[in-house]
XYZ file of N, CA, C and O in Angstrom:
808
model
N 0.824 -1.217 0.000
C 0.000 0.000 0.000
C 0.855 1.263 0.000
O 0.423 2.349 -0.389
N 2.451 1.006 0.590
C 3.007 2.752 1.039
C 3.327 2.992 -0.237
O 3.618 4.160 -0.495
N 3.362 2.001 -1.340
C 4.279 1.919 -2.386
C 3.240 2.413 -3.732
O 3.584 2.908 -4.805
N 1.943 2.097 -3.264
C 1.339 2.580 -4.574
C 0.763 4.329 -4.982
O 0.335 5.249 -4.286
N 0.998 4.181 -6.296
C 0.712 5.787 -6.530
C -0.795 6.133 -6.145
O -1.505 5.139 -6.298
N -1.193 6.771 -5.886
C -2.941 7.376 -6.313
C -3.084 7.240 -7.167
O -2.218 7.472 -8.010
N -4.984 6.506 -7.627
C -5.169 6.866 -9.353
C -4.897 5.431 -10.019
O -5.651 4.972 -10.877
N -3.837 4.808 -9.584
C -3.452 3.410 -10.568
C -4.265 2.368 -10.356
O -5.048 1.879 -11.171
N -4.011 1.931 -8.908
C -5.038 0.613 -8.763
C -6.410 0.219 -8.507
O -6.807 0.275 -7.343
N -7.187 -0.169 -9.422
C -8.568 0.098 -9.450
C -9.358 -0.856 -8.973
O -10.444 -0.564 -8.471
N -8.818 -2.431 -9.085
C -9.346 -3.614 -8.427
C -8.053 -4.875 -8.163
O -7.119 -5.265 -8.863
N -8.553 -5.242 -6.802
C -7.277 -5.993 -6.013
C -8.082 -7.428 -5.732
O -9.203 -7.656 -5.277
N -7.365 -8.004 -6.049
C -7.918 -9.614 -6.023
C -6.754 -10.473 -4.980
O -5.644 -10.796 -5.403
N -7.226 -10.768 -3.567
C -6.359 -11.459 -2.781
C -6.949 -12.906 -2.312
O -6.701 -13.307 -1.175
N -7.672 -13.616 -3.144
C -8.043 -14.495 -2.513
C -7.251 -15.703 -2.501
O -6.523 -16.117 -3.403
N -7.559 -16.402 -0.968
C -7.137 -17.174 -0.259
C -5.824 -17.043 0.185
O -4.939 -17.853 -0.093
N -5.687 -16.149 0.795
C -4.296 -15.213 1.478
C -4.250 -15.886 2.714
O -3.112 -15.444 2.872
N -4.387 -16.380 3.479
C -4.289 -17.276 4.826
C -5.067 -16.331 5.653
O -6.280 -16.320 5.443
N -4.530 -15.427 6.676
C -5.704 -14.780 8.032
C -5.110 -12.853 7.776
O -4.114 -12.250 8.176
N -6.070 -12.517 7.102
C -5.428 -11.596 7.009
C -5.823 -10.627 8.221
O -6.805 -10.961 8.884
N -5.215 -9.580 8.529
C -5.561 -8.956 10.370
C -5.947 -7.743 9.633
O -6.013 -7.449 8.439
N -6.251 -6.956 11.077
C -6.779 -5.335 11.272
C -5.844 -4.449 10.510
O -6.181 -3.330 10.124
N -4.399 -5.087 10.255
C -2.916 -3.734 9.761
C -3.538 -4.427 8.129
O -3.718 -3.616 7.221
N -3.725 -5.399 7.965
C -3.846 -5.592 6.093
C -5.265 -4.848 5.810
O -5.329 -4.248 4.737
N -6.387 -4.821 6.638
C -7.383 -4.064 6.578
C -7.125 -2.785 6.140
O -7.324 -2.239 5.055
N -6.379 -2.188 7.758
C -6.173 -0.729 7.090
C -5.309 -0.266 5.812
O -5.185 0.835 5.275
N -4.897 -1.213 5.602
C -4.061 -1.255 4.874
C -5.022 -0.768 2.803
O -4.752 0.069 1.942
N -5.901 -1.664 2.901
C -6.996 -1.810 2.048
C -7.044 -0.453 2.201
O -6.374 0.389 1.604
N -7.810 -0.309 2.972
C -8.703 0.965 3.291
C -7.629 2.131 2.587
O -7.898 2.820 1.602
N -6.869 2.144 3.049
C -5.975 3.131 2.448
C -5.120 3.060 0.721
O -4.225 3.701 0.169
N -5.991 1.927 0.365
C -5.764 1.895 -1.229
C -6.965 2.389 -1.148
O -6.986 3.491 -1.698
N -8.492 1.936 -0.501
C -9.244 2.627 -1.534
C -9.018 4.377 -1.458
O -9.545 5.003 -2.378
N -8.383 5.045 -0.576
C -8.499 6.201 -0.315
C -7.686 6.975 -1.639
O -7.629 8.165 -1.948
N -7.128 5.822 -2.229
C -5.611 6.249 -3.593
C -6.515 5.894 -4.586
O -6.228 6.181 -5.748
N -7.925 5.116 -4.249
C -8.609 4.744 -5.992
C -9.181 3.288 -6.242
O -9.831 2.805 -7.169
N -8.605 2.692 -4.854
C -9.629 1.603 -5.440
C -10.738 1.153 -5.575
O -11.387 1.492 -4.586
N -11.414 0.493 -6.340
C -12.697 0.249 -6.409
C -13.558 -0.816 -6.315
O -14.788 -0.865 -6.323
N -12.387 -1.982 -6.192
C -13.362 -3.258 -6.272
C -11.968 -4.138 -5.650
O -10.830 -4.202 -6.117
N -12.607 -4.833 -4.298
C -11.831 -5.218 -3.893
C -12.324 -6.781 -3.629
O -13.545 -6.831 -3.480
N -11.618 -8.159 -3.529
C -11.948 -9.508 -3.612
C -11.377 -10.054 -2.695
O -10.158 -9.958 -2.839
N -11.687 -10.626 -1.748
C -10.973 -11.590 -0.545
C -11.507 -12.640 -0.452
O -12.123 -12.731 0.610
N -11.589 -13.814 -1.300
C -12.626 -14.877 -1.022
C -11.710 -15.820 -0.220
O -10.593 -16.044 -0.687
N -12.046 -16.351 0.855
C -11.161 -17.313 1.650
C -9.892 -16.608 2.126
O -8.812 -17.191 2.027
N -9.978 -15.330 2.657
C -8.675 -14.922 3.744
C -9.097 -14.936 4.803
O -8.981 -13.832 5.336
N -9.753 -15.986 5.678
C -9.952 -15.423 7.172
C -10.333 -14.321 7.568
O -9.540 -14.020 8.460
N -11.213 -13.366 7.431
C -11.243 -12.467 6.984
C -12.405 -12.291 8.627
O -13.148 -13.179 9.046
N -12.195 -10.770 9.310
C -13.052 -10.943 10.645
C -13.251 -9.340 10.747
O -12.541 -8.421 10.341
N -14.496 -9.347 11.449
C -14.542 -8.387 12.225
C -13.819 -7.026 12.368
O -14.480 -6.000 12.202
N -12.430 -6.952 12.683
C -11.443 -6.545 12.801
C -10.937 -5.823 11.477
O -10.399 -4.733 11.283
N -11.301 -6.800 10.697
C -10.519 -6.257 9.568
C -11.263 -5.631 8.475
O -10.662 -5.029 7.585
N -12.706 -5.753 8.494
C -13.470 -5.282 8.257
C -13.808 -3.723 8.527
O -13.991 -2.836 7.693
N -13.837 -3.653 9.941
C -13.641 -2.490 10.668
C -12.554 -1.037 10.208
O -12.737 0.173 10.069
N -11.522 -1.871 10.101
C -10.095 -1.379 9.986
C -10.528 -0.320 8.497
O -10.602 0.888 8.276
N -10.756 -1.706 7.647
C -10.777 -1.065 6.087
C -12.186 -0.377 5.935
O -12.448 0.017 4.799
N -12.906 -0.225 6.683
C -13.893 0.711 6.806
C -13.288 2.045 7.099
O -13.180 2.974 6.299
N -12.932 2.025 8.262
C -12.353 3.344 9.253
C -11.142 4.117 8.331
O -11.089 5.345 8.400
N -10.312 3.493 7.594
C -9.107 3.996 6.608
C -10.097 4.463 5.059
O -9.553 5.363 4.419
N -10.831 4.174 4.730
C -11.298 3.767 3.302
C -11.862 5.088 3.153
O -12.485 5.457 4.149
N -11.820 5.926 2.165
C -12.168 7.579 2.377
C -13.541 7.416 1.048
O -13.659 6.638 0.101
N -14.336 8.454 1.514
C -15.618 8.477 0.729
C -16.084 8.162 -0.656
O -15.330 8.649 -1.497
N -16.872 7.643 -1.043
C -16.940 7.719 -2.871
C -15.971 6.826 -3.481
O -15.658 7.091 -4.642
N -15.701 6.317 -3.198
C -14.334 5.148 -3.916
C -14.561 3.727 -4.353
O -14.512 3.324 -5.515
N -14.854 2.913 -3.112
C -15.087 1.608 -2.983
C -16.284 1.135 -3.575
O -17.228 1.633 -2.961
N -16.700 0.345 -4.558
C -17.760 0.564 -5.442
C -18.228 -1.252 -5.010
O -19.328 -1.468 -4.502
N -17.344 -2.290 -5.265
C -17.850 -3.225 -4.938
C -16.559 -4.042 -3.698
O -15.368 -3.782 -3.531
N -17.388 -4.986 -3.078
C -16.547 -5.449 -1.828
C -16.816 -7.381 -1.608
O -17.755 -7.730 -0.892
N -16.372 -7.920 -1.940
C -16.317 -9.380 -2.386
C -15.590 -10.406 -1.160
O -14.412 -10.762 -1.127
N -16.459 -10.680 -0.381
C -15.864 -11.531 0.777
C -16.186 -12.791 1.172
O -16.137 -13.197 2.333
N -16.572 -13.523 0.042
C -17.101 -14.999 -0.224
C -16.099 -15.377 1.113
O -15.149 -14.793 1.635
N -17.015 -17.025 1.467
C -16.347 -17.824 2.292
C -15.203 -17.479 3.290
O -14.225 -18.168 3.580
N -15.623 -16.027 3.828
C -15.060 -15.449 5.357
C -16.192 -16.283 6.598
O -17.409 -16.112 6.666
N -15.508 -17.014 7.313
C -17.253 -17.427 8.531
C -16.891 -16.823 9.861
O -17.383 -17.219 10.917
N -15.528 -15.312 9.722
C -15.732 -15.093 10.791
C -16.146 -13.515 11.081
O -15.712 -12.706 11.900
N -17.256 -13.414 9.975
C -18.103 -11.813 10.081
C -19.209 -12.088 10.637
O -19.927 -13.002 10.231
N -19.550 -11.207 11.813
C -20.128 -10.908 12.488
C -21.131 -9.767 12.567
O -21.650 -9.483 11.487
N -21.492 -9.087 13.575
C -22.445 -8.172 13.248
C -21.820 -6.459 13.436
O -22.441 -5.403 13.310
N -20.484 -6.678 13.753
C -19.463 -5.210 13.941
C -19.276 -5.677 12.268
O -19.952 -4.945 11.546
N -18.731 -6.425 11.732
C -18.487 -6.279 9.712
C -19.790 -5.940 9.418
O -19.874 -5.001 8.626
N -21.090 -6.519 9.898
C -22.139 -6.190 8.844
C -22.343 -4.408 9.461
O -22.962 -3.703 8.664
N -21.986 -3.867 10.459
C -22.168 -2.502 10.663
C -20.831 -1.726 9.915
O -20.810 -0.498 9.820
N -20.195 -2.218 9.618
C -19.059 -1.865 9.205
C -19.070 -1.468 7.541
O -18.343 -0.666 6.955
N -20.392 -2.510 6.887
C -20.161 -2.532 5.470
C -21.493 -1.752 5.224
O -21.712 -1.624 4.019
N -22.561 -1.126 6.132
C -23.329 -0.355 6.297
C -22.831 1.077 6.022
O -23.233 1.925 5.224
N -21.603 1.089 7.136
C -20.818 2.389 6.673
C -20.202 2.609 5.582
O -19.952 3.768 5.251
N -19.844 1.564 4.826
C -18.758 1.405 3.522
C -20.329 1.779 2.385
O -20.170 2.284 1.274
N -21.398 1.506 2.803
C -22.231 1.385 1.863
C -22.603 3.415 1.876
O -22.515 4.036 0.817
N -22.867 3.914 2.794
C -22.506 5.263 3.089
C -21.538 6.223 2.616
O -21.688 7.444 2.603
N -20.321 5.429 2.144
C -19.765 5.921 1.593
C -19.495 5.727 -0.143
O -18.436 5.796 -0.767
N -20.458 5.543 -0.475
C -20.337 4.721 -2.036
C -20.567 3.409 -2.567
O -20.764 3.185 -3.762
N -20.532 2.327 -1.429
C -20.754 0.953 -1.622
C -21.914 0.539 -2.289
O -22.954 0.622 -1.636
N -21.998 0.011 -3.705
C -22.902 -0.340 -3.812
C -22.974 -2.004 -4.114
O -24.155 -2.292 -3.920
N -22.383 -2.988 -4.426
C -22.051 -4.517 -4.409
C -21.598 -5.068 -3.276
O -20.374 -4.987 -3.176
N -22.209 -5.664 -2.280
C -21.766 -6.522 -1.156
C -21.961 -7.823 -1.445
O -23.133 -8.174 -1.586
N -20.747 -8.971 -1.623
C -21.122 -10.258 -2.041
C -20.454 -11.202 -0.819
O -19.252 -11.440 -0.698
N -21.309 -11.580 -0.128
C -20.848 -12.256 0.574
C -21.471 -13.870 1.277
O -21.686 -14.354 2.389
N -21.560 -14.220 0.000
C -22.154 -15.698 0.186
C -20.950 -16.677 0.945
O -19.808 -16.240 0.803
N -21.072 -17.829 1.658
C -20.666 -18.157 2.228
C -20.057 -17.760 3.480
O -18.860 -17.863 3.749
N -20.938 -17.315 4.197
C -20.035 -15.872 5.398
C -20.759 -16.515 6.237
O -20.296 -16.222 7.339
N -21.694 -17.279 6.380
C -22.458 -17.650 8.069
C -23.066 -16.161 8.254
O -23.076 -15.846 9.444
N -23.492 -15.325 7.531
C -24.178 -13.905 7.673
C -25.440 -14.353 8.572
O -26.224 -15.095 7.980
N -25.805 -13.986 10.065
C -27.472 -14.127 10.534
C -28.231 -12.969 10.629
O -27.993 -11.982 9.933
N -29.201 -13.027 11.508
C -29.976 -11.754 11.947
C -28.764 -10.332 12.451
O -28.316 -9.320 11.912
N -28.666 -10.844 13.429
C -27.913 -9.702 13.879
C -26.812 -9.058 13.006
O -26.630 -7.843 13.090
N -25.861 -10.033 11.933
C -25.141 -8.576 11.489
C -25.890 -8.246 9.606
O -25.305 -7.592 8.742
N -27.244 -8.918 9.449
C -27.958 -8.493 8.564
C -28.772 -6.874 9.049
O -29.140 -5.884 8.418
N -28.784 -7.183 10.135
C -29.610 -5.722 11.299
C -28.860 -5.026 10.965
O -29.095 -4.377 9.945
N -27.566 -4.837 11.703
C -26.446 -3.953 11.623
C -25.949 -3.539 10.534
O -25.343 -2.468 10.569
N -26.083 -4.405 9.024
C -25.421 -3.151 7.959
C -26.708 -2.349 7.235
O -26.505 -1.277 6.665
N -28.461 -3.131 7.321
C -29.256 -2.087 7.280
C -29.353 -1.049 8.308
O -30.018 -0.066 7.981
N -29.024 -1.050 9.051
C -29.329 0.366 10.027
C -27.904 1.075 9.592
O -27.903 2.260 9.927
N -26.985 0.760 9.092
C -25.975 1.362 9.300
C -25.943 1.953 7.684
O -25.650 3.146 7.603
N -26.081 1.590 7.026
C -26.390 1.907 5.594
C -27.417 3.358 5.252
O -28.449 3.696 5.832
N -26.713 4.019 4.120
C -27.221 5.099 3.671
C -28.510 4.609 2.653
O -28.640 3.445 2.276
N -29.359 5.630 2.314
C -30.183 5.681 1.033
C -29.850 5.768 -0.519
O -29.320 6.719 -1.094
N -30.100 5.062 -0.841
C -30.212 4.849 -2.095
C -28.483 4.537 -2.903
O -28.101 4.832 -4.036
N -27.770 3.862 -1.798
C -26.347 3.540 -2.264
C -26.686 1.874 -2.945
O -26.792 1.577 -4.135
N -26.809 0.910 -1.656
C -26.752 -0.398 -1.892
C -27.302 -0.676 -3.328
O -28.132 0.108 -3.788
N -26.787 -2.000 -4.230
C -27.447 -1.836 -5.266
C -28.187 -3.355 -4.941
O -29.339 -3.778 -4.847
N -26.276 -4.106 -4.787
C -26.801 -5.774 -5.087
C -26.221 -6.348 -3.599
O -25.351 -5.883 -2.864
N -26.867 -7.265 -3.500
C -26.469 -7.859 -2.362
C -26.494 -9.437 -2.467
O -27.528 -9.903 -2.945
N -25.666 -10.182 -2.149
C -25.167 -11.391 -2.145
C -25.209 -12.306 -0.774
O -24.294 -11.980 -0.018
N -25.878 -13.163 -0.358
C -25.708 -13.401 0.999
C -26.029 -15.325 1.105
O -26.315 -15.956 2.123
N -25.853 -15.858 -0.303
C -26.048 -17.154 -0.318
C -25.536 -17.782 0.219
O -24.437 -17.306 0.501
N -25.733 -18.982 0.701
C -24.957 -20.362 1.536
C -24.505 -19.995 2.696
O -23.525 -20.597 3.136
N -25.342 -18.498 3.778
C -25.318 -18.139 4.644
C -25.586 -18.934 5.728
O -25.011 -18.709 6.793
N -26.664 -20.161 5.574
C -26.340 -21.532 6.549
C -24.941 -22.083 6.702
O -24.380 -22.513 5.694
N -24.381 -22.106 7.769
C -22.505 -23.077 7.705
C -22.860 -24.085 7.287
O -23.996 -24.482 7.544
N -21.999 -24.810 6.515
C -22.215 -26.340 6.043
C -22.135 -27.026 7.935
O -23.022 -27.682 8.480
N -20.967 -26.648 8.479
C -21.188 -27.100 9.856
C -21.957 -27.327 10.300
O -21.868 -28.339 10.996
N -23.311 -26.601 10.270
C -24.848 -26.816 10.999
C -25.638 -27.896 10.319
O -25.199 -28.022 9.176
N -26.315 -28.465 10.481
C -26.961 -29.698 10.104
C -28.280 -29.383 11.048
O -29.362 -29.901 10.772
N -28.138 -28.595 12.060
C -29.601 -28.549 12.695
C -30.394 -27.124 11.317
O -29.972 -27.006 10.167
N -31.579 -26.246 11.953
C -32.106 -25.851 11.786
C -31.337 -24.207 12.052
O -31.421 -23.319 11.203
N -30.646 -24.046 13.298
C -29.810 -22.960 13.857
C -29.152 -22.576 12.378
O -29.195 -23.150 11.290
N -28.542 -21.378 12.817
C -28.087 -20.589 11.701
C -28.393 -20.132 10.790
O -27.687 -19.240 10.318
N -29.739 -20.594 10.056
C -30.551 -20.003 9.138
C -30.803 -18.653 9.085
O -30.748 -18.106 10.186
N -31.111 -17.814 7.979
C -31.256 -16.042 8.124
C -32.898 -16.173 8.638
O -33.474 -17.135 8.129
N -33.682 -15.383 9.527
C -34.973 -15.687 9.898
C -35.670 -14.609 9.406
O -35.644 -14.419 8.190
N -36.275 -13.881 10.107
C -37.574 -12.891 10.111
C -36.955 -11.565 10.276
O -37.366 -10.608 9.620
N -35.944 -11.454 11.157
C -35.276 -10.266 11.307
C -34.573 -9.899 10.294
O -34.379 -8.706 10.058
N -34.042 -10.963 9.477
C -33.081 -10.647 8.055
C -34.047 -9.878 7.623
O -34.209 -8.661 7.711
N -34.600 -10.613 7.204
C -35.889 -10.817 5.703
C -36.365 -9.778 6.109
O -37.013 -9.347 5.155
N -36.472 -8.948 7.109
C -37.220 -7.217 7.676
C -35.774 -6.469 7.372
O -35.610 -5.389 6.805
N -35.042 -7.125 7.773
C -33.582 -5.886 7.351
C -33.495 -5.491 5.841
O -33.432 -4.320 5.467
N -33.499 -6.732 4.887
C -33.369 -6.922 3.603
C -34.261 -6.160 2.986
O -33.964 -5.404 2.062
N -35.322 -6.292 3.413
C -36.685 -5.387 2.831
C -36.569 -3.818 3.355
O -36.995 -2.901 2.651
N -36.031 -3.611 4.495
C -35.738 -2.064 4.687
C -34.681 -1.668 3.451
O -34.639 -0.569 2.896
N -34.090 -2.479 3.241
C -32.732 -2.228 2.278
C -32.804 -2.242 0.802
O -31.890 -2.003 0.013
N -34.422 -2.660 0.472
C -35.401 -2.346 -0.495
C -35.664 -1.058 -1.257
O -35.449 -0.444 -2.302
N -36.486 -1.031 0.364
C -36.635 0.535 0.709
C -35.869 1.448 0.391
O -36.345 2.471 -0.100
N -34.609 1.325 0.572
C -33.264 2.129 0.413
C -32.626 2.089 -1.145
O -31.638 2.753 -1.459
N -33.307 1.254 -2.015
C -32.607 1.499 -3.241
C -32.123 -0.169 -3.852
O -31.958 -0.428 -5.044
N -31.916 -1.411 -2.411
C -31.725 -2.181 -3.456
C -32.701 -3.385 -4.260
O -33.789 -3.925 -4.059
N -31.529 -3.448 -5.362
C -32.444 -3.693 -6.759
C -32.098 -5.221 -7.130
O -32.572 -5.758 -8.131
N -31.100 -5.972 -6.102
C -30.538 -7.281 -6.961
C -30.274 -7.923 -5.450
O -29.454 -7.439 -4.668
N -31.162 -9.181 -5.134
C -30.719 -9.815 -4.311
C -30.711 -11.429 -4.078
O -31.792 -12.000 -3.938
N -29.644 -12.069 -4.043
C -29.277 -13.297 -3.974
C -29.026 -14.002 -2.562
O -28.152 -13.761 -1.729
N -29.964 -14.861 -2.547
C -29.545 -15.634 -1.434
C -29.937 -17.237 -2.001
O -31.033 -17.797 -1.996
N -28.965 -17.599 -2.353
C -29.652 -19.468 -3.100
C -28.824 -20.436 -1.981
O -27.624 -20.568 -1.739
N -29.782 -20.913 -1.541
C -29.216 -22.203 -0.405
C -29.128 -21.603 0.938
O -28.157 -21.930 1.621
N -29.953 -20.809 1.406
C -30.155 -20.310 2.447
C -31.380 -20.582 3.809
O -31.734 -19.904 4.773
N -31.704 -21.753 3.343
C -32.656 -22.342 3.895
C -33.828 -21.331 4.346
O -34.203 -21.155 5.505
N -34.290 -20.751 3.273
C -35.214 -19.785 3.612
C -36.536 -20.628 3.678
O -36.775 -21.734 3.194
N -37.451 -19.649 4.536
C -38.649 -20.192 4.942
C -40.093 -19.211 4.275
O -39.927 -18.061 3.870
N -41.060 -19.700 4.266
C -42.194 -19.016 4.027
C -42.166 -17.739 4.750
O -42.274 -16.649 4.188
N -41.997 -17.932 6.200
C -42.254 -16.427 7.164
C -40.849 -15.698 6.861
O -40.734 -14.618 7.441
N -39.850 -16.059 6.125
C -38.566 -15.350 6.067
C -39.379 -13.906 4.686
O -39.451 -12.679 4.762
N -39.933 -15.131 3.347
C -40.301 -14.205 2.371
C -41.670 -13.326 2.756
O -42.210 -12.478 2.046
N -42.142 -13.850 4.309
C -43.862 -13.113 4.663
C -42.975 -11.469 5.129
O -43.185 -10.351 4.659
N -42.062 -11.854 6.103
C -41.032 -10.840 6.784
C -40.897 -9.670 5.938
O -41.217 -8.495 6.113
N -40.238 -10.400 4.795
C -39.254 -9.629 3.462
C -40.504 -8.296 2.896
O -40.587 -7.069 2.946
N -41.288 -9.414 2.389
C -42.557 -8.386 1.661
C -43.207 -7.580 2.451
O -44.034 -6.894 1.851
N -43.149 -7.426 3.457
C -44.161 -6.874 3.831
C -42.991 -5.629 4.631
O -43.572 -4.695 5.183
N -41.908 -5.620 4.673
C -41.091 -4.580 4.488
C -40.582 -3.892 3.622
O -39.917 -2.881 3.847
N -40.857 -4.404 2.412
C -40.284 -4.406 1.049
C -41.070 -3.081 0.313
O -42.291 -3.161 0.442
N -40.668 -2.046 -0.330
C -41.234 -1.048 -0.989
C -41.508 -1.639 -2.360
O -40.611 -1.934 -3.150
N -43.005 -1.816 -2.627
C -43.650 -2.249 -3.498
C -42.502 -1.883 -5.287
O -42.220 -0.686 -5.346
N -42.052 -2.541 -6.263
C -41.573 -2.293 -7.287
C -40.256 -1.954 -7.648
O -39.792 -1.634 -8.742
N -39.645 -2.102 -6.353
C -37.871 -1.906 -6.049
C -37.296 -2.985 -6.453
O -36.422 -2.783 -7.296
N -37.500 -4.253 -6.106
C -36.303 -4.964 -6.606
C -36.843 -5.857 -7.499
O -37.764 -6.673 -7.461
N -35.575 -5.291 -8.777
C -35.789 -5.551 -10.001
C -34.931 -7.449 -10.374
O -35.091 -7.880 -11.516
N -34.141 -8.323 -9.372
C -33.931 -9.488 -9.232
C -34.097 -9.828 -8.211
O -34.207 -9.015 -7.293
N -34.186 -11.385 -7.989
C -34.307 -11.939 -6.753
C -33.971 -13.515 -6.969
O -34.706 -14.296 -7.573
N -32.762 -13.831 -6.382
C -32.614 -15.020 -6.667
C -32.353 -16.183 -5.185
O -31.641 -16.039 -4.192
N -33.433 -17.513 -5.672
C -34.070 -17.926 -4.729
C -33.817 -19.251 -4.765
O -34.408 -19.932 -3.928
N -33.059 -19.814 -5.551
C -32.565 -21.270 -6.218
C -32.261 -22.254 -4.521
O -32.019 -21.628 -3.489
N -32.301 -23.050 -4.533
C -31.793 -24.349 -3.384
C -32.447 -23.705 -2.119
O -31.686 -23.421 -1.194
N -33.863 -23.431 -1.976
C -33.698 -22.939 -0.892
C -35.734 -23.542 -0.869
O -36.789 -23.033 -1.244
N -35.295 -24.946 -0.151
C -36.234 -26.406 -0.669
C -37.641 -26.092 0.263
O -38.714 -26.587 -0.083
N -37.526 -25.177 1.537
C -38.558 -24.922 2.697
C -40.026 -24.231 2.146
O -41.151 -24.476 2.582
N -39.601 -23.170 0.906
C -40.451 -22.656 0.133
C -41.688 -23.180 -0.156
O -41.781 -24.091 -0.978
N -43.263 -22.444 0.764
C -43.750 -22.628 -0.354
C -45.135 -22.035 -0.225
O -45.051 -20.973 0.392
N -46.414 -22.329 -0.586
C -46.762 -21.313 -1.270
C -47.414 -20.032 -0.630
O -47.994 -19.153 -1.269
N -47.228 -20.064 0.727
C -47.135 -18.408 1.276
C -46.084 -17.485 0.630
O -46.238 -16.265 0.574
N -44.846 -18.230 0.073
C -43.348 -17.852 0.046
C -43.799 -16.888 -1.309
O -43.615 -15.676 -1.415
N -44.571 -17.981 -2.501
C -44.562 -17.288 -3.697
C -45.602 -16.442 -3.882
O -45.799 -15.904 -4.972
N -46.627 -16.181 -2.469
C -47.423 -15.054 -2.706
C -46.760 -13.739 -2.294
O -46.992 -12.591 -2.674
N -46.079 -14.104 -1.620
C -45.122 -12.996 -0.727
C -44.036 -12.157 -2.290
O -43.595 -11.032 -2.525
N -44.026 -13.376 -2.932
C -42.821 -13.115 -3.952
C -43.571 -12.328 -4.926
O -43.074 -11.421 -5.594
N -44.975 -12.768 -4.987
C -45.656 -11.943 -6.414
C -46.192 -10.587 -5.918
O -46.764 -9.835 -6.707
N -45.962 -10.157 -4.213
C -46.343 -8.663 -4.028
C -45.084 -7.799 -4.026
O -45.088 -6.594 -3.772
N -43.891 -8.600 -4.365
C -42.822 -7.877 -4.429
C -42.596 -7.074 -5.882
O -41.608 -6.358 -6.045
């Protein structure tokens, strides 16, 4: 990062970097402040911390998309964290495979500006680890997601998320009638037909 000019680097692809900490965070953060715009970490250990970091360094209007597939140790300080990143320009959050639940789905809608978010990514948010019912996104998502509707977004993926009828009753009925223009709903077997009335008032 001390080494790069402003202006040059526009998208950084580090995936599967081993554990990356709070100093490689800020570290980020302070490329996007030189220009970057699209940043990829799929499989770095990736936490809380570092999330935080490259929030707090990352300067306004810059960071356009943020790619953190298969991190399982974000929590609900990253999902407030990418609320703020979304505040500042964020509009692509992809973060399928993250163990994402209620609480840090809460935290990046409340923390999130209007009309930034575009697309949001949050598939295979069940851990393969779980085999019970636990961990699933519930009622509180599906009310966060739909505030986040409200707010502008237009593209949302969650396939294999063990969603439920009352997850899509939740969604719609927070959801600002004619906002989101995708919705993708693939492997997600609990569905059904409360789910697709819920889906046709969206």
């Amino acid at each position: 990062e001390a080494a790069a000019a402003p202006g040059q680097l526009q998208k950084l692809d580090i995936y599967s970097n081993g554990s990356l900490g709070e100093s490689a965070g800020a570290a980020v953060g302070r490329l996007v402040s030189k220009g970057l715009q699209d940043f990829h970490a799929k499989n770095c250990g990736l936490t809380d911390d570092f999330v935080e970091a490259l929030e707090a360094a990352a300067a306004q209007g810059q960071l356009r998309t943020l790619f953190v597939s298969w991190n399982w140790g974000l929590g609900e300080r990253a999902g407030a964290a990418v609320g703020r990143l979304v505040c500042k320009g964020l509009q692509d959050f992809l973060a399928h495979d993250c163990g994402l639940t209620d609480e840090s789905m809460e935290a990046l809608e409340v923390a999130a500006a209007q009309g930034q978010l575009r697309k949001l990514d949050v598939s295979s948010s069940k851990s393969p680890r779980d085999e019970s019912s636990n961990g699933r996104l519930g009622k509180r998502a599906a009310a966060a997601v739909g505030r986040l509707v409200g707010k502008g977004l237009q593209d949302f993926c969650a396939n294999g998320c063990g969603l439920t009828d009352e997850f899509m009753e939740a969604l719609g009925a927070a959801a600002a009638q004619g906002q989101l223009q995708k919705f993708n709903l693939d492997n997600n077997w609990d569905l059904g037909e409360r789910a697709g009335a819920a889906v046709g008032r969206l």
